[in-house]
PDB file of C-alpha atoms in Angstrom:
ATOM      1  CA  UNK A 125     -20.032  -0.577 -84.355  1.00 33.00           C
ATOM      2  CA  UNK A 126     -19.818   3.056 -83.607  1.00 38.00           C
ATOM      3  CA  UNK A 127     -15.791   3.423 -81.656  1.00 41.00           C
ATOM      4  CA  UNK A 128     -15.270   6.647 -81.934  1.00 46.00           C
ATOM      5  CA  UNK A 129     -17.295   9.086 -79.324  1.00 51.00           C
ATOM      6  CA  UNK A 130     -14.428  11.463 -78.935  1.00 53.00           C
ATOM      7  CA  UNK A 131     -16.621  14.581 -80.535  1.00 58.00           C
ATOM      8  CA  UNK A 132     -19.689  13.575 -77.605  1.00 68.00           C
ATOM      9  CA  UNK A 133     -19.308  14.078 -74.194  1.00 78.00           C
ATOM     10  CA  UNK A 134     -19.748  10.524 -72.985  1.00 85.00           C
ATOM     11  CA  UNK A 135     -21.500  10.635 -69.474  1.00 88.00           C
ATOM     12  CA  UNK A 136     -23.894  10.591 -66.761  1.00 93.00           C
ATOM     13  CA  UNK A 137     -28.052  12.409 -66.871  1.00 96.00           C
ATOM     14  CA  UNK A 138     -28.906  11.877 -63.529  1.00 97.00           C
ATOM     15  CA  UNK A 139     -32.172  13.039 -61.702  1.00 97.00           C
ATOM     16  CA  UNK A 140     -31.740  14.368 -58.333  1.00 97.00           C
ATOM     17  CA  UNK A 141     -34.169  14.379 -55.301  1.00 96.00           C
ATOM     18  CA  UNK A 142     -33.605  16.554 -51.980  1.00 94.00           C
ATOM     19  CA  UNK A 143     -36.612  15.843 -49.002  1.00 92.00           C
ATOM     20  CA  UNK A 144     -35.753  19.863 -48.229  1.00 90.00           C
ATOM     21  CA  UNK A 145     -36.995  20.509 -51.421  1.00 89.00           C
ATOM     22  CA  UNK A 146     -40.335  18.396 -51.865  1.00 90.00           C
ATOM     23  CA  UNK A 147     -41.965  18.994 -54.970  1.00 90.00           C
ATOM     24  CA  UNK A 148     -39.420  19.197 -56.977  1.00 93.00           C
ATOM     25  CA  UNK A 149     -36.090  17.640 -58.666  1.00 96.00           C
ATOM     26  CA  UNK A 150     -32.716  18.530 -60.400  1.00 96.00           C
ATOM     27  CA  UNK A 151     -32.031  16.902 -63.738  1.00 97.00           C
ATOM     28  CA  UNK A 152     -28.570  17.498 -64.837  1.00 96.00           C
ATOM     29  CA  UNK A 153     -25.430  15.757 -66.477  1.00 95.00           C
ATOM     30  CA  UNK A 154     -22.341  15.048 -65.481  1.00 92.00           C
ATOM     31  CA  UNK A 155     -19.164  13.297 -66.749  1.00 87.00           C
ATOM     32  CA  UNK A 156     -18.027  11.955 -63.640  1.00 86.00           C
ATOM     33  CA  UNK A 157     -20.080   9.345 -61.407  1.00 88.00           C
ATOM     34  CA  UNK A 158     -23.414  11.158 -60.433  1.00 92.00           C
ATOM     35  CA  UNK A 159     -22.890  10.420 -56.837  1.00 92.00           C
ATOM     36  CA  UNK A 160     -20.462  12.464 -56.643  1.00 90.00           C
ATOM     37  CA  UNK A 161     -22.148  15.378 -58.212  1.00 91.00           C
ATOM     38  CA  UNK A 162     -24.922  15.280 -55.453  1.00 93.00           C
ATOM     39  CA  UNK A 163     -22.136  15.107 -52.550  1.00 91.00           C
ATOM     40  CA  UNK A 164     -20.739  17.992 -54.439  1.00 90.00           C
ATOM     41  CA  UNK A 165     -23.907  20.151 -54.793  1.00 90.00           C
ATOM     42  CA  UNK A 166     -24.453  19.183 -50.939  1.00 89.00           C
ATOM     43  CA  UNK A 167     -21.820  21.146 -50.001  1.00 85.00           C
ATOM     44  CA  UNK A 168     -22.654  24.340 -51.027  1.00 78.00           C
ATOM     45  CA  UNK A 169     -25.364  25.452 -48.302  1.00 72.00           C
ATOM     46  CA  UNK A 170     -28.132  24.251 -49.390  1.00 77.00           C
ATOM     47  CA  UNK A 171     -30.563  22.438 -46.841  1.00 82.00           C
ATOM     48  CA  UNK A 172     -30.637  18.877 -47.159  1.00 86.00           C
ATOM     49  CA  UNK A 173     -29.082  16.394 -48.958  1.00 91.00           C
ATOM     50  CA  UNK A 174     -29.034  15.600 -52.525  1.00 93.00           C
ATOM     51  CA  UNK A 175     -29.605  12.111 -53.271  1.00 95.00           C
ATOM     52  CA  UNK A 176     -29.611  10.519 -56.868  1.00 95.00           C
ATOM     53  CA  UNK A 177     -32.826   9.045 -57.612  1.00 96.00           C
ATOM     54  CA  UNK A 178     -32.290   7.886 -61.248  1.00 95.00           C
ATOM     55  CA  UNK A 179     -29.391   8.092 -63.590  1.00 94.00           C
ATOM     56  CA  UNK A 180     -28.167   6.444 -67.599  1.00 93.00           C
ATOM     57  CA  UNK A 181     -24.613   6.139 -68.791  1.00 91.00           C
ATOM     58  CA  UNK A 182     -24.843   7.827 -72.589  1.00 90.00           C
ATOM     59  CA  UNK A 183     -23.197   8.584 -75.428  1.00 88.00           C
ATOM     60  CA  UNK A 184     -23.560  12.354 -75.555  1.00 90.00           C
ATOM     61  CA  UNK A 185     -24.599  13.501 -71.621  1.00 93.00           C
ATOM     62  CA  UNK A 186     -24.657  17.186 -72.793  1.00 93.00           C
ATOM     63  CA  UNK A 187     -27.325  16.513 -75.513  1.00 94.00           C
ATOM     64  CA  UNK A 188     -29.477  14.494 -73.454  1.00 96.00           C
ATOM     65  CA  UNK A 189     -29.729  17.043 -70.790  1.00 97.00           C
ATOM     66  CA  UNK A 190     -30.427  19.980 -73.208  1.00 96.00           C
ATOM     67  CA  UNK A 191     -33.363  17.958 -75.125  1.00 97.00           C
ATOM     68  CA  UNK A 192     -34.692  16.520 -71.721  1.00 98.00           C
ATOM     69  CA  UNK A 193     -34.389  20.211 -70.217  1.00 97.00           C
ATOM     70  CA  UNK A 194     -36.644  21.559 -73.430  1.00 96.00           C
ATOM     71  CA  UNK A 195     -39.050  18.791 -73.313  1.00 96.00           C
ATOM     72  CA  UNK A 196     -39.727  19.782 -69.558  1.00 96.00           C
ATOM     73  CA  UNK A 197     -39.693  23.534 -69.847  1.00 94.00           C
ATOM     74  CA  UNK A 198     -43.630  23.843 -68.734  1.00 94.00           C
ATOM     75  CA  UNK A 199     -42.385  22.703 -65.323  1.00 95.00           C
ATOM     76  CA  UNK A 200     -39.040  24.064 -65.183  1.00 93.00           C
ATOM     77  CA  UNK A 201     -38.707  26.508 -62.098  1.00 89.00           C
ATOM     78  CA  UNK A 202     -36.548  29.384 -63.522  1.00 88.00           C
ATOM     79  CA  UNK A 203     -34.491  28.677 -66.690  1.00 85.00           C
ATOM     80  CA  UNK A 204     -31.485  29.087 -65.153  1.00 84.00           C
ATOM     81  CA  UNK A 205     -31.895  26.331 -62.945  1.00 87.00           C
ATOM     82  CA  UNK A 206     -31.874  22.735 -63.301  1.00 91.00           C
ATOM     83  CA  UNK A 207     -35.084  22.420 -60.927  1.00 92.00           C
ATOM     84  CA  UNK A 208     -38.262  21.215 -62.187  1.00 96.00           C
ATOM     85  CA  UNK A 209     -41.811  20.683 -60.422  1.00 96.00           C
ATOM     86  CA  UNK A 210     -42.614  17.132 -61.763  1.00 95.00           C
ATOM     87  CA  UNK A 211     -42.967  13.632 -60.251  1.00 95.00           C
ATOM     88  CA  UNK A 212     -40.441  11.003 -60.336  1.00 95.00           C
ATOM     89  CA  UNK A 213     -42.009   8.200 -62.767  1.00 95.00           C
ATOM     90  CA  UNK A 214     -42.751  10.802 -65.395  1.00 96.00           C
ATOM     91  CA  UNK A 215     -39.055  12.676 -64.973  1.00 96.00           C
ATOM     92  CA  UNK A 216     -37.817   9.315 -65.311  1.00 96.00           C
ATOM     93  CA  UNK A 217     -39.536   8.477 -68.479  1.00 96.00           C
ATOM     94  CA  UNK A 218     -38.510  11.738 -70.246  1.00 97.00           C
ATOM     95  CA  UNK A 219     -34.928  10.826 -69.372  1.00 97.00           C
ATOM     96  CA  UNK A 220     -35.143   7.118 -70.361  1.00 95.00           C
ATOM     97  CA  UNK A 221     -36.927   8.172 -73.781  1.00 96.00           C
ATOM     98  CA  UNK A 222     -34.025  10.678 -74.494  1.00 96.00           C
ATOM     99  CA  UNK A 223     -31.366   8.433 -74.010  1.00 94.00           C
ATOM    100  CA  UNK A 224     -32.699   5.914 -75.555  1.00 92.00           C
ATOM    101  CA  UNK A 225     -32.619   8.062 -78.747  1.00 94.00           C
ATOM    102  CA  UNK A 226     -28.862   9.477 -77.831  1.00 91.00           C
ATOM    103  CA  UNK A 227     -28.002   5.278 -77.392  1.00 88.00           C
ATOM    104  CA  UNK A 228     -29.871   4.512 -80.463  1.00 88.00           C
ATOM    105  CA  UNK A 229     -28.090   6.905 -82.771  1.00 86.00           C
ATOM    106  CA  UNK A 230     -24.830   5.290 -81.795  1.00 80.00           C
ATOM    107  CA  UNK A 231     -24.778   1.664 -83.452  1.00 74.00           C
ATOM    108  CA  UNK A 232     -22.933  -0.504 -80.851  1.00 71.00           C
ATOM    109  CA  UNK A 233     -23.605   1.351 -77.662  1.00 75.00           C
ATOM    110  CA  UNK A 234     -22.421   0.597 -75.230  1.00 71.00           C
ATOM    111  CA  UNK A 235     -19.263  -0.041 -76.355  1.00 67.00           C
ATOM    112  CA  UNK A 236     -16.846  -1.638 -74.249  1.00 60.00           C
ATOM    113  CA  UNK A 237     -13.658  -0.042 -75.471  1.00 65.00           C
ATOM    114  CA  UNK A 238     -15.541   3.765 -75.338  1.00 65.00           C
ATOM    115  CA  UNK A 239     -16.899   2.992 -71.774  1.00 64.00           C
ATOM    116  CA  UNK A 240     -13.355   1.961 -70.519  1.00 64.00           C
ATOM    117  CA  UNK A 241     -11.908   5.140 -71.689  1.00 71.00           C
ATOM    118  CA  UNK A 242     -14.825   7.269 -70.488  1.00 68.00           C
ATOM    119  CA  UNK A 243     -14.175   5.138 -66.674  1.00 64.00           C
ATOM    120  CA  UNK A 244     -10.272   5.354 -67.197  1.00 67.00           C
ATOM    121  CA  UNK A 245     -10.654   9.071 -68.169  1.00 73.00           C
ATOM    122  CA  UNK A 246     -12.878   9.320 -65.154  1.00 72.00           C
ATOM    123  CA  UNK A 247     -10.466   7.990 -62.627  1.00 71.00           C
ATOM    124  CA  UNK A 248      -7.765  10.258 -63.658  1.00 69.00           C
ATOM    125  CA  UNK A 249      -9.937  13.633 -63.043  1.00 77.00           C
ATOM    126  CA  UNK A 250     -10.521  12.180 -59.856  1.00 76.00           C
ATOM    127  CA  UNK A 251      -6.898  11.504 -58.802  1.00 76.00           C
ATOM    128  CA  UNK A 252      -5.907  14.940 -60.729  1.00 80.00           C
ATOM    129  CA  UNK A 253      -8.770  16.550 -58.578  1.00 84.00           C
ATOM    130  CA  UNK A 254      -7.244  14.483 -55.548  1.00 82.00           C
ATOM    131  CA  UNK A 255      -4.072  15.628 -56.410  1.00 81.00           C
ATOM    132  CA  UNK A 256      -5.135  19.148 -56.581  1.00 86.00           C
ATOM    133  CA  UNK A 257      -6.833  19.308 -53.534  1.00 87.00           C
ATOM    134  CA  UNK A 258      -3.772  17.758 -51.946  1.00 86.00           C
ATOM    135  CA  UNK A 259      -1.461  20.641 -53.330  1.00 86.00           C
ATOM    136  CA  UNK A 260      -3.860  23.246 -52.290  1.00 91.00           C
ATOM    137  CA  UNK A 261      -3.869  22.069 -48.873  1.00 90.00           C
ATOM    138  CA  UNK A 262      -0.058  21.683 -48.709  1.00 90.00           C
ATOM    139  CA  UNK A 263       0.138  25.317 -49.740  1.00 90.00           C
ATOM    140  CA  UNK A 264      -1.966  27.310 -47.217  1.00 91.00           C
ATOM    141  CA  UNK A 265      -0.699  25.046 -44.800  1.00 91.00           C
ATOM    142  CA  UNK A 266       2.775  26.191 -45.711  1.00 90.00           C
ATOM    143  CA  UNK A 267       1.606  29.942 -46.258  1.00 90.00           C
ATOM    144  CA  UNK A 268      -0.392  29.899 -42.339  1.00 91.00           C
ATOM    145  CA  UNK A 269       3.249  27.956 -41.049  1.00 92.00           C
ATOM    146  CA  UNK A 270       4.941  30.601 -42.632  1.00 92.00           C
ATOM    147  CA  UNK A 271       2.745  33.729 -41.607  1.00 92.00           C
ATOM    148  CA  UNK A 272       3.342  32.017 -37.984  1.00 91.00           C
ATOM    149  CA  UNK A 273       6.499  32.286 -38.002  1.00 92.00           C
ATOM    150  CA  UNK A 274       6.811  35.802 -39.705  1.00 92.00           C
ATOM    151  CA  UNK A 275       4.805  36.645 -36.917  1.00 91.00           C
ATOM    152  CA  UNK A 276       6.738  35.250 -33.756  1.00 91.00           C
ATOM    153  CA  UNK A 277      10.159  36.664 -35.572  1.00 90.00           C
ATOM    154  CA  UNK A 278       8.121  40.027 -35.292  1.00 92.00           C
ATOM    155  CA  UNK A 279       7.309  39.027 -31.723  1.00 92.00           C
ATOM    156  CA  UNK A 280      11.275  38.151 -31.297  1.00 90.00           C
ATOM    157  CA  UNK A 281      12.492  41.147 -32.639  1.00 91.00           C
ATOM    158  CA  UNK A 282      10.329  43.592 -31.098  1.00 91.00           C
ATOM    159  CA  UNK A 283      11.120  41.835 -27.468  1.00 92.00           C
ATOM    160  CA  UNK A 284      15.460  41.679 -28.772  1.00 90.00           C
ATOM    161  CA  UNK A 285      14.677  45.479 -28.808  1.00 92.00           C
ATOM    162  CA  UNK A 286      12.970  46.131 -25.607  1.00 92.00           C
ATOM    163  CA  UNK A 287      15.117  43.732 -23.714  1.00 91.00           C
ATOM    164  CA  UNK A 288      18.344  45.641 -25.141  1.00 91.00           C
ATOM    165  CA  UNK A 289      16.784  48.774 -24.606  1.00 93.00           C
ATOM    166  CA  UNK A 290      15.741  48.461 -20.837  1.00 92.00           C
ATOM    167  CA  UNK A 291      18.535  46.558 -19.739  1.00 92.00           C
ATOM    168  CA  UNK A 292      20.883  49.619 -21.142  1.00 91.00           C
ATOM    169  CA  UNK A 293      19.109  51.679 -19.595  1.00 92.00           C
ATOM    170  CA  UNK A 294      19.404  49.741 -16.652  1.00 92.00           C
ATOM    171  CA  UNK A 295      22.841  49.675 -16.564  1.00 92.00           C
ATOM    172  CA  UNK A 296      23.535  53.210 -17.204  1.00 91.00           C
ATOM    173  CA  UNK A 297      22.063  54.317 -13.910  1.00 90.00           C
ATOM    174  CA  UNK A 298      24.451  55.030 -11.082  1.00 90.00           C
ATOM    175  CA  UNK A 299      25.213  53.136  -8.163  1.00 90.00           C
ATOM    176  CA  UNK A 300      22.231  54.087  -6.133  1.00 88.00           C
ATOM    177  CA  UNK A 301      18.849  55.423  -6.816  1.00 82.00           C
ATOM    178  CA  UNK A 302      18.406  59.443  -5.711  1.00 83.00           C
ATOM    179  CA  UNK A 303      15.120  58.199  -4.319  1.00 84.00           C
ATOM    180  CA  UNK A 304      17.570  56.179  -1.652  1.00 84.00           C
ATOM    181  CA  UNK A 305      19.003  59.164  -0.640  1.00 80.00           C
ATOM    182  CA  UNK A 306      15.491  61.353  -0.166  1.00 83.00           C
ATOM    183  CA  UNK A 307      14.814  58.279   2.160  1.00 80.00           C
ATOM    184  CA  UNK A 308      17.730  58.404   4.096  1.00 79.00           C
ATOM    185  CA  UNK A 309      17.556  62.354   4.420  1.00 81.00           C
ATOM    186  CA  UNK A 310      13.992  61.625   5.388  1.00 79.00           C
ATOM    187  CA  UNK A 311      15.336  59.368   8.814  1.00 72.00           C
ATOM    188  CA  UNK A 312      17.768  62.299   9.626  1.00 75.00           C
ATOM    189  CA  UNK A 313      14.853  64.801  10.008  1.00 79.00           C
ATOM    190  CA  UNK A 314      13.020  62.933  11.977  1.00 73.00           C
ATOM    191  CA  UNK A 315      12.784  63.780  15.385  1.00 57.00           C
ATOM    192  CA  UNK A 316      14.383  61.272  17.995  1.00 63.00           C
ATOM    193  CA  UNK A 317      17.426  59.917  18.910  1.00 69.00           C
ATOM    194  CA  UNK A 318      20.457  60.895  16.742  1.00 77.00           C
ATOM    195  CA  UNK A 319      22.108  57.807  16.719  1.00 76.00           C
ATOM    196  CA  UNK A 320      19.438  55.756  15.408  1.00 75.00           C
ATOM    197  CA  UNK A 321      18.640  58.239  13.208  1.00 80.00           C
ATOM    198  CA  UNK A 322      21.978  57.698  11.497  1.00 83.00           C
ATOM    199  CA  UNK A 323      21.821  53.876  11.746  1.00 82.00           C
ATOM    200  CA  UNK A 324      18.634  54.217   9.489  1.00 84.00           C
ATOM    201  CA  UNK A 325      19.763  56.481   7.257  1.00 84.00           C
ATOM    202  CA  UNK A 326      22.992  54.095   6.286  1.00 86.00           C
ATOM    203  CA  UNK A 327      20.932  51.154   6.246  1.00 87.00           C
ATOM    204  CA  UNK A 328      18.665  52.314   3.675  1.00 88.00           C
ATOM    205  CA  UNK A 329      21.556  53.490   1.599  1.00 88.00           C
ATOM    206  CA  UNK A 330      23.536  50.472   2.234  1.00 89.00           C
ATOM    207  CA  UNK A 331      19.917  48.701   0.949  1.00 90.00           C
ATOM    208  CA  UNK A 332      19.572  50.699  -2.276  1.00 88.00           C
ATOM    209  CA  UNK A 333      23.261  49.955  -3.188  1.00 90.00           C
ATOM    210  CA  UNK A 334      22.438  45.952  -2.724  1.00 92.00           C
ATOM    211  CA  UNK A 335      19.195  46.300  -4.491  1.00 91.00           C
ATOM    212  CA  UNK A 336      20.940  48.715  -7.643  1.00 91.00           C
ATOM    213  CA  UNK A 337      23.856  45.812  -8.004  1.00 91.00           C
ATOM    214  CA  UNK A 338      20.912  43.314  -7.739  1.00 92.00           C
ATOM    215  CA  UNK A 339      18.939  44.480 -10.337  1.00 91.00           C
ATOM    216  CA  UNK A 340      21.917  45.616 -12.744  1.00 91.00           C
ATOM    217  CA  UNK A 341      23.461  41.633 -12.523  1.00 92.00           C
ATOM    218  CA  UNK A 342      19.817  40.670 -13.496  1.00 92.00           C
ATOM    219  CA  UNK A 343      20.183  43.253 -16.684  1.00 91.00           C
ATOM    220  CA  UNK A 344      23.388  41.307 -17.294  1.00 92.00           C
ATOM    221  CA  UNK A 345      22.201  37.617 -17.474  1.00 92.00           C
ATOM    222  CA  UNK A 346      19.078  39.051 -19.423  1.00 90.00           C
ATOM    223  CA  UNK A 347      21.301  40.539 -21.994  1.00 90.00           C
ATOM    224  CA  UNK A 348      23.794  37.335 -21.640  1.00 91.00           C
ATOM    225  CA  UNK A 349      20.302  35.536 -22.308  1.00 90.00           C
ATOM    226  CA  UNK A 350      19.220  37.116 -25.128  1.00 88.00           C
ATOM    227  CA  UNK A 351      22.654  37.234 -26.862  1.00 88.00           C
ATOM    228  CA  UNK A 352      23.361  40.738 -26.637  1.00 90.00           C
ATOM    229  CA  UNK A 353      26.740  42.803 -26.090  1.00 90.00           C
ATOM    230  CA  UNK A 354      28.197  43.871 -22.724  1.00 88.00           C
ATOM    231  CA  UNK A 355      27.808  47.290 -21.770  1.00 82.00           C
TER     232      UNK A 355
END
């Protein structure tokens, strides 16, 4: 009994159909479960779905592909694809007769001791893969939270600035606008009474006081808000 396949590549030749591609099929190898080969080659754009068809567990996967892939070169579709335009019983029979060859030159196959390491092998790609994928996720979700946050301490700073900036500004202005006074000069040129004249012309300046305090106390508690030094 043959227990050593280490130097083969124990695996999968599986024959693949796809109903958007009538006419034709994918013969390949893999050394993980074949199933998951067609989800994978699903995923990449092309139309339809790749189903598996027909597949055999052999010693040396790589082999078997290569041998079936030169016996059916007078179909193949370009040689650097796996595509051939053949029907199904006959693709099957030129797999089956090649692995039967690849099984037959390894006395004892299958071996239960090679096909448990090929399945335990199997499972750990997967959870290494899993694992991977996992990692990879973890990371550009932790590079987007991160860009986030670069991005509203940009937003934070550049508003710290403009708050600090305004408010000073704000609070560097005198008691009362000069455009108070042009409005009050404005109601003592006006023809009419005197008197009411001069009522008008306090009341507006009495107004643009309030409204300078008003809007310098609001420049305070912004600045009080926002952390920033009295000024």
């Amino acid at each position: 009994m043959n227990e050593d396949y280490g130097t083969l590549r124990v695996g999968y030749v599986y024959l693949l159909i796809n109903s958007a591609v009538p006419g034709f099929v994918k013969i390949g190898m893999t050394t993980r479960s074949p199933s998951d080969r067609a989800r994978e080659l699903s995923s990449t754009g092309v139309p339809g779905r790749w189903e598996v068809d027909f597949c055999i567990f052999v010693p040396d996967c790589a082999a078997v592909e290569r041998i079936v892939h030169d016996d059916l070169k007078h179909c193949r579709f370009s040689d650097d694809r796996e595509f051939f335009g053949i029907a199904l019983p006959e693709a099957q029979a030129a797999i089956q007769r090649r692995a039967d060859e690849n099984m037959a030159a390894c006395p004892g196959w299958p071996d239960p001791q090679s096909v448990k390491s090929h399945v335990d092998k199997q499972e750990l790609q997967n959870r290494q893969e899993a694992e991977t994928q996992r990692l990879q996720r973890e990371l550009e979700r932790a590079a987007a939270e991160k860009k986030k946050q670069e991005g509203e301490a940009r937003e934070r700073q550049a508003r710290h600035k403009n708050v600090d900036e305004s408010t000073r500004e704000m609070l560097s202005r005198g008691p009362v606008g000069w455009g108070t006074f042009v409005f009050a000069g404005f109601w003592l040129i006006v023809d009419g009474k005197p008197a009411v004249s001069i009522v008008a012309a306090v009341v507006t300046i009495a107004a643009g006081f309030w409204l300078r305090a008003h809007e310098k106390a609001e420049a305070r508690k912004l600045r009080s808000k926002w952390e920033l030094p009295s000024v």
